[in-house]
Coordinates of C-alpha atoms and ligand atoms in Angstrom, one line a residue:
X23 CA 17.9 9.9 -3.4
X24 CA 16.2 6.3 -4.3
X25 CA 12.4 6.1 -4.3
X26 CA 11.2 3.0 -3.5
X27 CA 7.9 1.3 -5.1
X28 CA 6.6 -1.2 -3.2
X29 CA 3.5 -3.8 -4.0
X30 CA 1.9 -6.8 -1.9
X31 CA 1.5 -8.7 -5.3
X32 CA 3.4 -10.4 -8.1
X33 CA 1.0 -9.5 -10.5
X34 CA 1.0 -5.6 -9.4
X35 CA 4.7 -5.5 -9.1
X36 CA 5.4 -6.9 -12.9
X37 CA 3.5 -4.2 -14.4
X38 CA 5.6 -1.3 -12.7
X39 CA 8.7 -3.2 -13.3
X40 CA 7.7 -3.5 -17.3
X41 CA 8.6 0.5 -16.9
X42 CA 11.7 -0.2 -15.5
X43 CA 14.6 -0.3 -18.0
X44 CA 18.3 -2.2 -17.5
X45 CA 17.0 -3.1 -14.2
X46 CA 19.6 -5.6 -11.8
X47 CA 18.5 -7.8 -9.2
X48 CA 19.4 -8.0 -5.6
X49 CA 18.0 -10.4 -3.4
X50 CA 17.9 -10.0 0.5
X51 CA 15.9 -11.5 3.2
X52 CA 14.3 -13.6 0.3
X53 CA 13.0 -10.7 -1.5
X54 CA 14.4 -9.5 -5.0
X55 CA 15.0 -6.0 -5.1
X56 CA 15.1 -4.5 -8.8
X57 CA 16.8 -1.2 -9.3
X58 CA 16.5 1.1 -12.3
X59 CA 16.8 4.7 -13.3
X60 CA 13.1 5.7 -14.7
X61 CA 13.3 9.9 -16.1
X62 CA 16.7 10.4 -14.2
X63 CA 15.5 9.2 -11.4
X64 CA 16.8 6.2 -9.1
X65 CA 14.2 3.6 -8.4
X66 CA 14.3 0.4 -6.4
X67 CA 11.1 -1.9 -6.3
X68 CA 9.9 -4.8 -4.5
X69 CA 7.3 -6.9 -3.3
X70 CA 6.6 -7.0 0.1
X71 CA 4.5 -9.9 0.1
X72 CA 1.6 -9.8 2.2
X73 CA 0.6 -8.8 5.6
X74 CA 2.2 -6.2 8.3
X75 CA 4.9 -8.2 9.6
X76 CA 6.4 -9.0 6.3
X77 CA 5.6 -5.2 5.0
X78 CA 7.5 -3.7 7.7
X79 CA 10.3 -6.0 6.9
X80 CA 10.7 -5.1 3.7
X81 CA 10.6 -1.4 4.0
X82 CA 13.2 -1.4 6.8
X83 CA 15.3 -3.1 4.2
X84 CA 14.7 -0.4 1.6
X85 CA 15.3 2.3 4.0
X86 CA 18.7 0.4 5.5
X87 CA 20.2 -1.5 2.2
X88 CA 18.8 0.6 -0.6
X89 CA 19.0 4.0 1.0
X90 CA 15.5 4.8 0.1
X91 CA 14.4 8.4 1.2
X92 CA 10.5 8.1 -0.7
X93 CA 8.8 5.0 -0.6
X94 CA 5.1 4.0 -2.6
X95 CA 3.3 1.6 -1.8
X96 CA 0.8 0.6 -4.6
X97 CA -1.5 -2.1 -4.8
X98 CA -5.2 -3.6 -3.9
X99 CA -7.6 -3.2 -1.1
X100 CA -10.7 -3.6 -0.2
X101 CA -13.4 -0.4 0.2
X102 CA -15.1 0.3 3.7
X103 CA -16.1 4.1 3.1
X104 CA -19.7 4.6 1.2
X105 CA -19.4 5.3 -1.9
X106 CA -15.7 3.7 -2.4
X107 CA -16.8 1.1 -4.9
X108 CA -14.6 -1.2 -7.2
X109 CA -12.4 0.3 -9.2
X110 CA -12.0 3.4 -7.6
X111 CA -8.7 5.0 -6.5
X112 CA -7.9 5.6 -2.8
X113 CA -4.8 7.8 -1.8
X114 CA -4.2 7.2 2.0
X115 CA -3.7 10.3 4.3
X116 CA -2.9 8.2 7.3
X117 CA -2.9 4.7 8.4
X118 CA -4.2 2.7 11.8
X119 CA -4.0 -0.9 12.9
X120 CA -7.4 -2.0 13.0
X121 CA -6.3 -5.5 14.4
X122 CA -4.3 -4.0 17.2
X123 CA -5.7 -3.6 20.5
X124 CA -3.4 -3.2 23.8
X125 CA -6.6 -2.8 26.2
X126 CA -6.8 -1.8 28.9
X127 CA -3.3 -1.0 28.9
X128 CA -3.2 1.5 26.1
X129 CA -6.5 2.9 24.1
X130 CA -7.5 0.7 21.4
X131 CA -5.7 0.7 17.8
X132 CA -3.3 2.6 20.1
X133 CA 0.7 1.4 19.0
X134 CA 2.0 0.9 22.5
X135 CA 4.7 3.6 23.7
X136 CA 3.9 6.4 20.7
X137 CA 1.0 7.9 21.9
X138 CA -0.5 7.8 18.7
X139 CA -2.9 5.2 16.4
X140 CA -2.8 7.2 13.4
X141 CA 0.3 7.5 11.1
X142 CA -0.1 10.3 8.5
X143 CA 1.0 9.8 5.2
X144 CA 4.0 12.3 3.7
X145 CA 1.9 15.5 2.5
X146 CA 4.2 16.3 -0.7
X147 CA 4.3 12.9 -1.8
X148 CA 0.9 11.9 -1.0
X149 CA -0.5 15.0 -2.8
X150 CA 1.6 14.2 -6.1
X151 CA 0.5 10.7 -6.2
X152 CA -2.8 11.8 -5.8
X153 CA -2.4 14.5 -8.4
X154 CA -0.7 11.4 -10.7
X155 CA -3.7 9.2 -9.9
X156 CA -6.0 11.8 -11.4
X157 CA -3.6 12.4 -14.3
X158 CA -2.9 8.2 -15.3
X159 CA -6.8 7.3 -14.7
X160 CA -9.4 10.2 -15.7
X161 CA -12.9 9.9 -14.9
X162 CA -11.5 7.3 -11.9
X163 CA -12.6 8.8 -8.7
X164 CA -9.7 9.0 -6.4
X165 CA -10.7 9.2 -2.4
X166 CA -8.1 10.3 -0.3
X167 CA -8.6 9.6 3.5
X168 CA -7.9 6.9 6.3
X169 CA -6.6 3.4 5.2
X170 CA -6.5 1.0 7.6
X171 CA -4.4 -2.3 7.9
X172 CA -4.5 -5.7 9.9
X173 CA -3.3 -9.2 9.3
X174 CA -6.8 -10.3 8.1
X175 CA -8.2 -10.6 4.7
X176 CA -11.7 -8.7 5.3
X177 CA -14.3 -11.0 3.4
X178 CA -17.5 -11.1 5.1
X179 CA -20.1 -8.3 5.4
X180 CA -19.8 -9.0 9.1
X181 CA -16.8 -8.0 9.4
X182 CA -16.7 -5.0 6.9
X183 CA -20.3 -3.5 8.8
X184 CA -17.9 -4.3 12.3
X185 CA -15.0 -2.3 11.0
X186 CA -17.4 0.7 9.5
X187 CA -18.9 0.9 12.9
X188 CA -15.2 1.3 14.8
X189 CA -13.5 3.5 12.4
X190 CA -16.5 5.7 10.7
X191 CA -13.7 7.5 8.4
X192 CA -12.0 4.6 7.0
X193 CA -12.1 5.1 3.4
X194 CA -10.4 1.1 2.7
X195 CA -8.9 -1.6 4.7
X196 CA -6.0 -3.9 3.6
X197 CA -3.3 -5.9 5.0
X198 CA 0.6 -3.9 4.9
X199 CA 0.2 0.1 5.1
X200 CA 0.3 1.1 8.5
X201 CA 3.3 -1.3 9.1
X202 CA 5.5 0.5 6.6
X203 CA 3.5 3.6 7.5
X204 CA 4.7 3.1 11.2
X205 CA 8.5 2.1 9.8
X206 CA 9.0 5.7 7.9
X207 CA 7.8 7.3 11.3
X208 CA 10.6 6.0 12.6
X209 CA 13.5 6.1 10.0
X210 CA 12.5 10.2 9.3
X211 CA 11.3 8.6 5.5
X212 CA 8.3 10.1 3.6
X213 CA 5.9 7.3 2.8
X214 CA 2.6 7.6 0.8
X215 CA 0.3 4.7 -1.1
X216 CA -2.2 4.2 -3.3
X217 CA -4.6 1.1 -3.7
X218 CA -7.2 0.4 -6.0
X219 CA -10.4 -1.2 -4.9
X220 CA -10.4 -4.8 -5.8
X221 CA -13.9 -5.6 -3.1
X222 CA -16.0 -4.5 -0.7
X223 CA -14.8 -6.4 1.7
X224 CA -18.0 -8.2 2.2
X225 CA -19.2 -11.7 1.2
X226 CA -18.3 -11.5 -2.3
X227 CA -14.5 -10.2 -1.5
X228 CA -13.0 -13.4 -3.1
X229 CA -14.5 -13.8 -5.8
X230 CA -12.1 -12.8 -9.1
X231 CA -9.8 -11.4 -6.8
X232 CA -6.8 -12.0 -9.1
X233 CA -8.1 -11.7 -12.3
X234 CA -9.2 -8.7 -11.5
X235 CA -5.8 -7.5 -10.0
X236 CA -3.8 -8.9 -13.5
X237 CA -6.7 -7.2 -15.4
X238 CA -7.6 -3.7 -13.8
X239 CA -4.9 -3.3 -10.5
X240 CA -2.0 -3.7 -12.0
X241 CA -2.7 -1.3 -15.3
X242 CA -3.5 1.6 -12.7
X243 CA -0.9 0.7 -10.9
X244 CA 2.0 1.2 -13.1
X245 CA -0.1 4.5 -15.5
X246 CA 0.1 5.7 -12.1
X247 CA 3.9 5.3 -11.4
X248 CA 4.4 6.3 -15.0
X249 CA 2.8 9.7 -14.0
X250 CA 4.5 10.1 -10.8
X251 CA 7.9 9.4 -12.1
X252 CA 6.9 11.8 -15.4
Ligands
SAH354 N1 -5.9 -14.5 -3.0 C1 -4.8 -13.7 -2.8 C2 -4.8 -13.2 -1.4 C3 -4.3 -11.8 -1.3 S1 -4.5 -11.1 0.2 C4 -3.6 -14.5 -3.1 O1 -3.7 -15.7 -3.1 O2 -2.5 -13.9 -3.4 C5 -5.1 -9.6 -0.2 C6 -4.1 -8.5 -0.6 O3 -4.8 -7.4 -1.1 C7 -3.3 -8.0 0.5 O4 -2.1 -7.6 0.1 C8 -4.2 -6.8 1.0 O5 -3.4 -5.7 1.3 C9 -5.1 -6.5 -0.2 N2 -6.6 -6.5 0.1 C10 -7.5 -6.4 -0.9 N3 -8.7 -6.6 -0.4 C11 -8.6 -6.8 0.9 C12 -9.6 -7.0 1.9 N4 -10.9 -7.1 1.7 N5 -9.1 -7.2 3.2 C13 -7.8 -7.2 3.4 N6 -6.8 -6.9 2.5 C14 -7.2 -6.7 1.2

């Protein structure tokens, strides 16, 4: 039983590994897995890097080298819902591809061949990271709805008004979950994530983007796993 922790970003993953005592290092596929035990618990993490392709990667290698049977993601992304404002917490229920569209063949956001375009996050698991979100960062709101991911970083109040009008419910957009969303669907593993909000996807979405994950980001993100793993 190894739950995996998973972030996009050095500066996100460093903070969780900090909690992690007599780690040891693995590397595969170019990625350096760290394994601990945190409250009796085994724990690998790792960083994804960014974007779908490489996210889905990396959690296929948890799931088939590191046995993992849980995996959270934590990290950054950008808020779409009203309301969802810098700073705040979003738990994902599900996930959908907002880049992928097999049209006419398939409905758009669609994944070819499952029928589906929405991947729902692990219940159990989403609820106690929600529950340990609430717990690490009172008087945080935490949102808990639709994330959605695609291999674009969302910085123009163009795009972000385009992506509000397609997918009304989408709470925050970012750039792995649904990959490793889709790659627990198929290996049976529960899967559940939390960002923070680093922008509003709009106009000003680079600006401080990673001083503000060194600074804010990361310090949820490991009070967070702290709680989980309590
Ligand atoms: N400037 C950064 C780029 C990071 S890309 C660097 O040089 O490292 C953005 C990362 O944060 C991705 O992992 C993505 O999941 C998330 N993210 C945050 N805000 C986002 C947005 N507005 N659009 C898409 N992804 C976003």
């Amino acid at each position: 039983m190894t739950l995996a922790i998973v972030s996009a970003m050095h500066e996100e993953l460093a903070a969780v590994l900090a909690l992690l005592p007599h780690e040891s290092r693995q590397q595969v596929a170019g990625r350096e897995f760290w394994r601990g035990r945190l409250h009796g618990q085994e724990v690998v993490a790792v960083l994804s890097r960014i974007g779908k392709v490489a996210a889905a990667t990396t959690a296929t290698l948890l799931v088939e080298r590191f046995a993992a049977d849980r995996i959270v993601f934590t990290g950054v992304a950008g808020g779409l819902g009203p309301g969802v404002e810098v700073g705040h917490v979003v738990v994902a229920d599900g996930f959908l591809q907002h880049d992928l569209d097999a049209s006419p063949l398939f409905p758009r956001h669609e994944v070819p061949l499952y029928g589906i375009s929405r991947f729902p996050t692990d219940p159990a698991l989403t609820a106690r990271l929600a529950a340990a979100a609430a717990r690490a960062l009172p008087g945080t709101p935490v949102h808990r709805g639709l994330v959605v991911s695609g291999d674009r970083f969302v910085a123009t109040g163009a795009e972000s008004r385009a992506l509000q009008a397609a997918l009304p419910d989408a709470l925050a957009v970012e750039m792995e979950g649904a990959a490793i969303a889709q790659v627990c669907h198929d290996c049976g593993v529960a899967f559940a994530a939390v960002r923070t909000v680093s922008d509003r996807a709009d106009d000003q979405a680079h600006v401080d983007f990673s001083r503000f994950v060194r600074e804010v980001a990361s310090r949820h993100s490991a009070a967070i796993v702290r709680e989980l793993l309590a």
